[in-house]
Amino acid sequence: MLRLMVATVQDPPQVARGMFGLGLPRSVLWPALALVVILSVLLVALASIVLPPVPRTESTIMLTPMSYTLILAGLLTISVFALNGAAQMLGGHGRFEDSLLTVIWVTAIQVVAQAIQIVLTLAAPFLSVVFLTATLVVSLWVLVHFINEAHKFNSLGRAFMTIVVSVIGVIVGSTMLLSLISAIAGRGVF
């Protein structure tokens, strides 16, 4: 798995073609998305235990693991639909499953990076900041190439525009999701 992640950073188009060629069905991909969400939430919980606490202010929002799980799962799901819809709008010809796999794989890479980030924060805080920046750049690099391959754009510019358009969709969708969650949480459901 780690070798495939390294290969993804080195040659994202080739890895993307190989992964999309598997033709994984939604019945495999949705549980995979749930798995990366759970792993991410577990790492956040671990970080809250091993890292020094962040000073809280009156405006600090405390999330329970359940709330964080719902928010992350909702944001990733919205991201899949937004990426796929934006790509279709810009003339892409990819499968929804490939958009779902793209979000899963980029998130999986970020989960591994999140684990490394925790270790670096403990060992070398300055390096953790550099690593975080590099992780964001690499994630964008991989995402652009995967979108380009998934939707057969043959243009990294159109793939990047897909991200820009989908970010707008994610902002709108996540605003609605967070409003719903805060209304439910205000009633003490979580």
Coordinates of N, CA and C in Angstrom, one line a residue:
M1 N 0.8 -1.2 0.0 CA 0.0 0.0 0.0 C 0.9 1.3 0.0
L2 N 1.9 1.3 0.9 CA 2.8 2.4 0.9 C 3.6 2.6 -0.4
R3 N 4.0 1.5 -1.0 CA 4.7 1.6 -2.3 C 3.7 2.2 -3.4
L4 N 2.5 1.8 -3.3 CA 1.5 2.4 -4.3 C 1.3 3.9 -4.0
M5 N 1.3 4.3 -2.8 CA 1.2 5.7 -2.5 C 2.4 6.5 -2.9
V6 N 3.6 5.9 -2.8 CA 4.8 6.6 -3.3 C 4.8 6.6 -4.8
A7 N 4.4 5.6 -5.4 CA 4.2 5.6 -6.9 C 3.2 6.6 -7.3
T8 N 2.2 6.8 -6.5 CA 1.1 7.8 -6.9 C 1.8 9.2 -6.9
V9 N 2.6 9.5 -6.0 CA 3.3 10.8 -6.0 C 4.3 10.9 -7.2
Q10 N 4.9 9.8 -7.5 CA 5.9 9.9 -8.6 C 5.3 9.9 -10.0
D11 N 4.2 9.1 -10.2 CA 3.6 9.1 -11.5 C 2.1 8.9 -11.3
P12 N 1.4 10.0 -10.9 CA 0.0 9.9 -10.7 C -0.9 9.4 -11.9
P13 N -0.6 9.9 -13.1 CA -1.4 9.4 -14.2 C -1.4 7.9 -14.4
Q14 N -0.2 7.3 -14.3 CA -0.1 5.8 -14.5 C -0.8 5.1 -13.4
V15 N -0.7 5.5 -12.1 CA -1.3 4.9 -11.0 C -2.9 5.0 -11.1
A16 N -3.3 6.2 -11.5 CA -4.7 6.5 -11.7 C -5.3 5.5 -12.8
R17 N -4.6 5.4 -13.9 CA -5.1 4.5 -15.0 C -5.2 3.1 -14.4
G18 N -4.2 2.6 -13.7 CA -4.3 1.3 -13.1 C -5.4 1.1 -12.2
M19 N -5.6 2.1 -11.3 CA -6.7 2.0 -10.3 C -8.0 2.0 -11.0
F20 N -8.2 2.9 -11.9 CA -9.5 3.0 -12.6 C -9.8 1.8 -13.4
G21 N -8.7 1.2 -13.9 CA -8.9 -0.1 -14.7 C -9.4 -1.2 -13.9
L22 N -9.3 -1.2 -12.6 CA -9.9 -2.2 -11.8 C -11.4 -2.3 -11.9
G23 N -12.0 -1.2 -12.2 CA -13.5 -1.1 -12.3 C -14.2 -1.5 -11.0
L24 N -13.7 -1.0 -9.9 CA -14.3 -1.3 -8.6 C -15.7 -0.7 -8.5
P25 N -16.6 -1.5 -8.0 CA -18.0 -1.1 -7.9 C -18.3 -0.2 -6.7
R26 N -19.4 0.4 -6.7 CA -19.7 1.3 -5.6 C -19.9 0.5 -4.3
S27 N -20.2 -0.8 -4.4 CA -20.4 -1.6 -3.2 C -19.1 -1.8 -2.5
V28 N -18.0 -1.6 -3.2 CA -16.6 -1.7 -2.6 C -16.1 -0.3 -2.2
L29 N -16.5 0.7 -3.0 CA -15.9 2.0 -2.8 C -16.5 2.7 -1.6
W30 N -17.9 2.6 -1.4 CA -18.5 3.3 -0.2 C -17.9 2.8 1.1
P31 N -17.8 1.5 1.3 CA -17.1 1.1 2.6 C -15.7 1.6 2.7
A32 N -15.0 1.7 1.5 CA -13.6 2.2 1.6 C -13.6 3.6 2.0
L33 N -14.6 4.4 1.5 CA -14.7 5.8 2.0 C -14.9 5.9 3.5
A34 N -15.8 5.0 4.0 CA -16.1 4.9 5.4 C -14.8 4.6 6.2
L35 N -14.0 3.7 5.7 CA -12.8 3.3 6.3 C -11.8 4.4 6.4
V36 N -11.6 5.2 5.4 CA -10.7 6.3 5.5 C -11.2 7.4 6.4
V37 N -12.5 7.6 6.5 CA -13.1 8.5 7.5 C -12.8 8.0 8.9
I38 N -13.0 6.8 9.2 CA -12.8 6.2 10.5 C -11.3 6.3 10.9
L39 N -10.4 6.0 9.9 CA -9.0 6.1 10.2 C -8.6 7.5 10.5
S40 N -9.1 8.5 9.8 CA -8.8 9.9 10.0 C -9.3 10.3 11.4
V41 N -10.5 9.9 11.8 CA -11.1 10.3 13.1 C -10.2 9.7 14.2
L42 N -9.8 8.4 14.0 CA -9.0 7.8 15.0 C -7.6 8.5 15.2
L43 N -7.1 9.0 14.1 CA -5.8 9.7 14.2 C -6.0 11.1 14.9
V44 N -7.2 11.7 14.6 CA -7.5 13.0 15.3 C -7.6 12.7 16.8
A45 N -8.2 11.6 17.2 CA -8.4 11.3 18.6 C -7.0 11.0 19.2
L46 N -6.1 10.3 18.5 CA -4.8 10.0 18.9 C -4.0 11.3 19.1
A47 N -4.1 12.2 18.1 CA -3.4 13.5 18.2 C -3.9 14.3 19.4
S48 N -5.2 14.2 19.8 CA -5.7 15.0 20.9 C -5.1 14.4 22.2
I49 N -4.7 13.1 22.2 CA -4.2 12.5 23.4 C -2.7 12.8 23.5
V50 N -1.9 12.7 22.4 CA -0.5 12.7 22.5 C 0.1 14.1 22.3
L51 N -0.6 15.0 21.6 CA -0.1 16.4 21.4 C -0.5 17.3 22.5
P52 N 0.2 18.4 22.7 CA -0.2 19.3 23.7 C -1.5 20.0 23.3
P53 N -2.4 20.3 24.3 CA -3.7 20.8 24.0 C -3.5 22.2 23.4
V54 N -4.5 22.5 22.5 CA -4.5 23.8 21.8 C -5.3 24.7 22.7
P55 N -4.8 25.9 23.0 CA -5.6 26.8 23.9 C -7.0 27.1 23.3
R56 N -8.0 27.1 24.2 CA -9.4 27.3 23.7 C -9.8 28.7 24.0
T57 N -10.6 29.2 23.1 CA -11.2 30.5 23.4 C -12.7 30.3 23.4
E58 N -13.5 31.3 23.6 CA -14.9 31.2 23.7 C -15.5 30.8 22.4
S59 N -14.8 31.1 21.3 CA -15.4 30.7 19.9 C -14.9 29.3 19.5
T60 N -14.1 28.6 20.3 CA -13.7 27.3 20.0 C -14.8 26.3 20.0
I61 N -14.9 25.6 18.9 CA -16.0 24.6 18.8 C -15.4 23.2 19.1
M62 N -16.0 22.6 20.1 CA -15.6 21.2 20.5 C -16.4 20.2 19.7
L63 N -15.8 19.3 19.0 CA -16.5 18.3 18.3 C -16.3 16.9 19.0
T64 N -17.4 16.2 19.1 CA -17.3 14.8 19.6 C -16.8 14.0 18.4
P65 N -16.3 12.8 18.7 CA -15.9 11.9 17.6 C -17.0 11.6 16.6
M66 N -18.2 11.5 17.1 CA -19.4 11.2 16.3 C -19.6 12.4 15.3
S67 N -19.6 13.6 15.9 CA -19.8 14.8 15.1 C -18.8 15.0 14.0
Y68 N -17.5 14.7 14.4 CA -16.4 14.9 13.5 C -16.5 13.8 12.4
T69 N -16.9 12.6 12.7 CA -17.1 11.6 11.8 C -18.2 11.9 10.8
L70 N -19.3 12.4 11.3 CA -20.4 12.8 10.4 C -20.0 14.0 9.5
I71 N -19.3 15.0 10.0 CA -18.9 16.1 9.2 C -17.9 15.7 8.1
L72 N -16.9 14.9 8.5 CA -15.9 14.4 7.5 C -16.5 13.6 6.5
A73 N -17.4 12.6 6.9 CA -18.0 11.8 5.9 C -18.9 12.6 5.0
G74 N -19.6 13.5 5.5 CA -20.5 14.4 4.7 C -19.7 15.2 3.7
L75 N -18.5 15.8 4.2 CA -17.7 16.6 3.3 C -17.1 15.8 2.2
L76 N -16.6 14.6 2.5 CA -16.1 13.8 1.5 C -17.1 13.3 0.5
T77 N -18.3 13.0 1.0 CA -19.4 12.6 0.1 C -19.8 13.8 -0.9
I78 N -19.9 14.9 -0.3 CA -20.2 16.1 -1.1 C -19.1 16.4 -2.1
S79 N -17.9 16.2 -1.7 CA -16.7 16.4 -2.6 C -16.8 15.4 -3.8
V80 N -17.2 14.2 -3.5 CA -17.3 13.2 -4.7 C -18.3 13.7 -5.7
F81 N -19.5 14.1 -5.2 CA -20.6 14.5 -6.1 C -20.2 15.9 -6.7
A82 N -19.5 16.7 -6.0 CA -19.1 18.0 -6.6 C -18.1 17.8 -7.7
L83 N -17.1 17.0 -7.4 CA -16.0 16.7 -8.4 C -16.6 16.1 -9.6
N84 N -17.5 15.1 -9.4 CA -18.1 14.4 -10.6 C -19.0 15.3 -11.4
G85 N -19.8 16.1 -10.7 CA -20.7 17.1 -11.4 C -19.9 18.1 -12.1
A86 N -18.9 18.7 -11.5 CA -18.1 19.8 -12.1 C -17.4 19.2 -13.3
A87 N -16.8 18.0 -13.2 CA -16.2 17.4 -14.4 C -17.1 17.2 -15.5
Q88 N -18.3 16.7 -15.2 CA -19.3 16.5 -16.3 C -19.7 17.8 -16.9
M89 N -19.8 18.8 -16.1 CA -20.2 20.1 -16.6 C -19.1 20.7 -17.5
L90 N -17.9 20.3 -17.2 CA -16.7 20.8 -18.1 C -16.4 19.9 -19.2
G91 N -17.3 18.9 -19.5 CA -17.1 18.0 -20.6 C -16.3 16.7 -20.3
G92 N -16.2 16.4 -19.1 CA -15.6 15.1 -18.7 C -16.4 13.9 -19.0
H93 N -15.8 12.8 -19.2 CA -16.5 11.6 -19.6 C -16.2 10.4 -18.6
G94 N -16.0 10.7 -17.4 CA -15.6 9.7 -16.4 C -16.8 9.1 -15.7
R95 N -16.5 8.0 -15.0 CA -17.5 7.3 -14.3 C -17.6 7.9 -12.9
F96 N -18.7 7.9 -12.2 CA -18.9 8.3 -10.9 C -18.0 7.6 -10.0
E97 N -17.8 6.3 -10.2 CA -17.0 5.4 -9.4 C -15.5 5.9 -9.4
D98 N -15.1 6.4 -10.5 CA -13.7 6.9 -10.6 C -13.5 8.2 -9.8
S99 N -14.6 9.0 -9.7 CA -14.5 10.2 -8.9 C -14.5 9.8 -7.4
L100 N -15.3 8.8 -7.1 CA -15.3 8.3 -5.7 C -14.0 7.7 -5.3
L101 N -13.4 6.9 -6.2 CA -12.1 6.3 -6.0 C -11.0 7.4 -5.8
T102 N -11.1 8.5 -6.6 CA -10.1 9.6 -6.5 C -10.2 10.2 -5.1
V103 N -11.4 10.5 -4.6 CA -11.5 11.1 -3.3 C -11.0 10.1 -2.2
I104 N -11.3 8.9 -2.4 CA -10.9 7.9 -1.4 C -9.3 7.8 -1.4
W105 N -8.7 7.7 -2.5 CA -7.3 7.5 -2.6 C -6.5 8.8 -2.1
V106 N -7.0 9.9 -2.5 CA -6.3 11.2 -2.0 C -6.5 11.3 -0.5
T107 N -7.6 10.9 0.0 CA -7.9 11.0 1.4 C -7.0 9.9 2.2
A108 N -6.8 8.8 1.6 CA -6.0 7.7 2.2 C -4.5 8.2 2.3
I109 N -4.1 8.9 1.2 CA -2.7 9.4 1.3 C -2.6 10.5 2.4
Q110 N -3.7 11.3 2.5 CA -3.7 12.3 3.6 C -3.7 11.7 5.0
V111 N -4.4 10.6 5.1 CA -4.4 9.9 6.4 C -3.0 9.4 6.8
V112 N -2.3 8.8 5.8 CA -0.9 8.4 6.1 C -0.1 9.7 6.5
A113 N -0.3 10.7 5.7 CA 0.4 12.0 6.0 C 0.1 12.5 7.4
Q114 N -1.2 12.4 7.8 CA -1.7 12.8 9.1 C -0.9 12.1 10.2
A115 N -0.7 10.8 10.0 CA 0.1 10.0 11.0 C 1.5 10.5 11.1
I116 N 2.1 10.7 10.0 CA 3.5 11.3 9.9 C 3.5 12.6 10.6
Q117 N 2.5 13.4 10.3 CA 2.4 14.8 10.9 C 2.4 14.7 12.4
I118 N 1.7 13.8 13.0 CA 1.6 13.7 14.5 C 3.0 13.4 15.0
V119 N 3.7 12.5 14.4 CA 5.1 12.1 14.8 C 6.0 13.3 14.7
L120 N 5.9 14.0 13.5 CA 6.8 15.2 13.3 C 6.5 16.3 14.3
T121 N 5.2 16.5 14.6 CA 4.8 17.5 15.6 C 5.5 17.3 16.9
L122 N 5.6 16.0 17.3 CA 6.2 15.7 18.6 C 7.7 15.8 18.5
A123 N 8.3 15.4 17.4 CA 9.8 15.3 17.3 C 10.4 16.6 16.7
A124 N 9.8 17.2 15.8 CA 10.4 18.4 15.1 C 9.3 19.3 14.6
P125 N 8.8 20.2 15.5 CA 7.6 21.0 15.1 C 7.8 21.8 13.8
F126 N 9.0 22.4 13.6 CA 9.2 23.1 12.4 C 9.1 22.3 11.2
L127 N 9.6 21.1 11.2 CA 9.5 20.1 10.1 C 8.1 19.7 9.8
S128 N 7.3 19.7 10.9 CA 5.9 19.4 10.7 C 5.1 20.4 9.9
V129 N 5.5 21.7 10.0 CA 4.9 22.7 9.2 C 5.3 22.6 7.8
V130 N 6.6 22.3 7.5 CA 7.1 22.1 6.2 C 6.4 20.9 5.5
F131 N 6.3 19.8 6.3 CA 5.6 18.6 5.9 C 4.1 18.8 5.5
L132 N 3.5 19.6 6.4 CA 2.0 19.9 6.1 C 1.9 20.7 4.8
T133 N 2.8 21.6 4.5 CA 2.7 22.4 3.3 C 3.0 21.5 2.1
A134 N 4.0 20.6 2.2 CA 4.3 19.6 1.2 C 3.1 18.7 0.9
T135 N 2.5 18.3 2.0 CA 1.3 17.4 1.9 C 0.2 18.0 1.1
L136 N -0.1 19.3 1.3 CA -1.1 20.0 0.6 C -0.8 20.1 -0.9
V137 N 0.5 20.4 -1.2 CA 0.9 20.6 -2.6 C 0.8 19.2 -3.3
V138 N 1.3 18.2 -2.7 CA 1.3 16.8 -3.3 C -0.2 16.4 -3.4
S139 N -1.0 16.6 -2.5 CA -2.4 16.2 -2.6 C -3.1 16.9 -3.8
L140 N -2.8 18.2 -4.0 CA -3.4 18.9 -5.1 C -2.8 18.3 -6.4
W141 N -1.5 18.0 -6.4 CA -0.9 17.4 -7.6 C -1.5 16.1 -8.0
V142 N -1.7 15.3 -7.0 CA -2.3 13.9 -7.3 C -3.8 14.1 -7.7
L143 N -4.5 15.0 -7.0 CA -5.9 15.2 -7.3 C -6.1 15.7 -8.8
V144 N -5.3 16.6 -9.2 CA -5.4 17.1 -10.6 C -5.2 16.0 -11.6
H145 N -4.1 15.2 -11.4 CA -3.8 14.2 -12.3 C -4.9 13.1 -12.3
F146 N -5.4 12.7 -11.1 CA -6.4 11.7 -11.1 C -7.7 12.2 -11.8
I147 N -8.1 13.4 -11.6 CA -9.3 14.0 -12.2 C -9.1 14.0 -13.7
N148 N -7.9 14.4 -14.2 CA -7.6 14.4 -15.6 C -7.7 13.0 -16.2
E149 N -7.3 12.0 -15.5 CA -7.4 10.6 -16.0 C -8.8 10.1 -15.9
A150 N -9.5 10.4 -14.8 CA -10.8 9.9 -14.6 C -11.8 10.4 -15.6
H151 N -11.6 11.6 -16.0 CA -12.6 12.2 -16.9 C -12.1 12.5 -18.3
K152 N -10.9 11.9 -18.6 CA -10.4 11.9 -19.9 C -10.3 13.3 -20.5
F153 N -9.8 14.3 -19.7 CA -9.7 15.6 -20.1 C -8.6 15.9 -21.1
N154 N -7.5 15.2 -20.9 CA -6.2 15.4 -21.6 C -5.8 16.9 -21.4
S155 N -6.1 17.4 -20.3 CA -5.8 18.8 -20.0 C -5.7 19.0 -18.5
L156 N -4.5 19.3 -17.9 CA -4.5 19.5 -16.5 C -5.2 20.8 -16.1
G157 N -5.3 21.8 -17.0 CA -6.0 23.0 -16.8 C -7.5 22.8 -16.5
R158 N -8.1 21.9 -17.4 CA -9.5 21.6 -17.2 C -9.7 20.8 -15.9
A159 N -8.7 19.9 -15.6 CA -8.8 19.2 -14.3 C -8.8 20.1 -13.1
F160 N -7.9 21.1 -13.2 CA -7.8 22.1 -12.1 C -9.0 22.9 -12.0
M161 N -9.6 23.3 -13.2 CA -10.9 24.1 -13.2 C -12.0 23.2 -12.5
T162 N -11.9 21.9 -12.7 CA -12.9 21.0 -12.1 C -12.8 21.2 -10.6
I163 N -11.6 21.2 -10.1 CA -11.4 21.4 -8.6 C -12.0 22.7 -8.2
V164 N -11.7 23.8 -8.9 CA -12.2 25.1 -8.6 C -13.7 25.2 -8.5
V165 N -14.3 24.6 -9.6 CA -15.8 24.6 -9.6 C -16.4 23.8 -8.5
S166 N -15.7 22.6 -8.2 CA -16.2 21.7 -7.2 C -16.1 22.3 -5.8
V167 N -15.0 23.1 -5.6 CA -14.8 23.8 -4.3 C -16.1 24.6 -4.0
I168 N -16.5 25.3 -5.0 CA -17.7 26.2 -4.8 C -18.9 25.3 -4.4
G169 N -19.1 24.1 -5.1 CA -20.1 23.2 -4.7 C -20.0 22.6 -3.3
V170 N -18.7 22.3 -2.9 CA -18.5 21.8 -1.6 C -18.8 22.9 -0.5
I171 N -18.4 24.1 -0.8 CA -18.7 25.2 0.2 C -20.2 25.3 0.4
V172 N -21.0 25.3 -0.7 CA -22.4 25.4 -0.6 C -23.0 24.2 0.1
G173 N -22.6 23.0 -0.3 CA -23.1 21.7 0.3 C -22.7 21.6 1.8
S174 N -21.4 22.0 2.1 CA -21.0 21.8 3.5 C -21.7 22.8 4.4
T175 N -22.0 24.0 3.9 CA -22.7 25.0 4.7 C -24.1 24.4 5.1
M176 N -24.7 23.8 4.1 CA -26.0 23.2 4.4 C -25.9 22.0 5.4
L177 N -24.8 21.2 5.2 CA -24.6 20.0 6.1 C -24.3 20.5 7.5
L178 N -23.4 21.5 7.7 CA -23.0 22.0 9.0 C -24.2 22.6 9.7
S179 N -25.0 23.3 8.9 CA -26.3 23.9 9.5 C -27.2 22.8 10.1
L180 N -27.3 21.7 9.3 CA -28.1 20.6 9.7 C -27.6 19.9 11.0
I181 N -26.2 19.7 10.9 CA -25.6 19.0 12.1 C -25.7 19.9 13.3
S182 N -25.5 21.2 13.2 CA -25.5 22.1 14.4 C -27.0 22.1 14.9
A183 N -28.0 22.1 14.0 CA -29.3 22.0 14.5 C -29.6 20.8 15.3
I184 N -29.1 19.6 14.7 CA -29.4 18.3 15.4 C -28.6 18.3 16.7
A185 N -27.3 18.8 16.7 CA -26.5 18.7 17.9 C -27.1 19.7 19.0
G186 N -27.7 20.7 18.6 CA -28.3 21.7 19.5 C -29.5 21.0 20.3
R187 N -30.0 20.0 19.7 CA -31.1 19.3 20.4 C -30.6 18.1 21.2
G188 N -29.3 18.0 21.3 CA -28.7 16.9 22.1 C -28.7 15.5 21.6
V189 N -28.9 15.4 20.2 CA -29.0 14.1 19.6 C -27.6 13.4 19.7
F190 N -26.5 14.2 19.5 CA -25.2 13.7 19.6 C -24.6 14.0 20.9

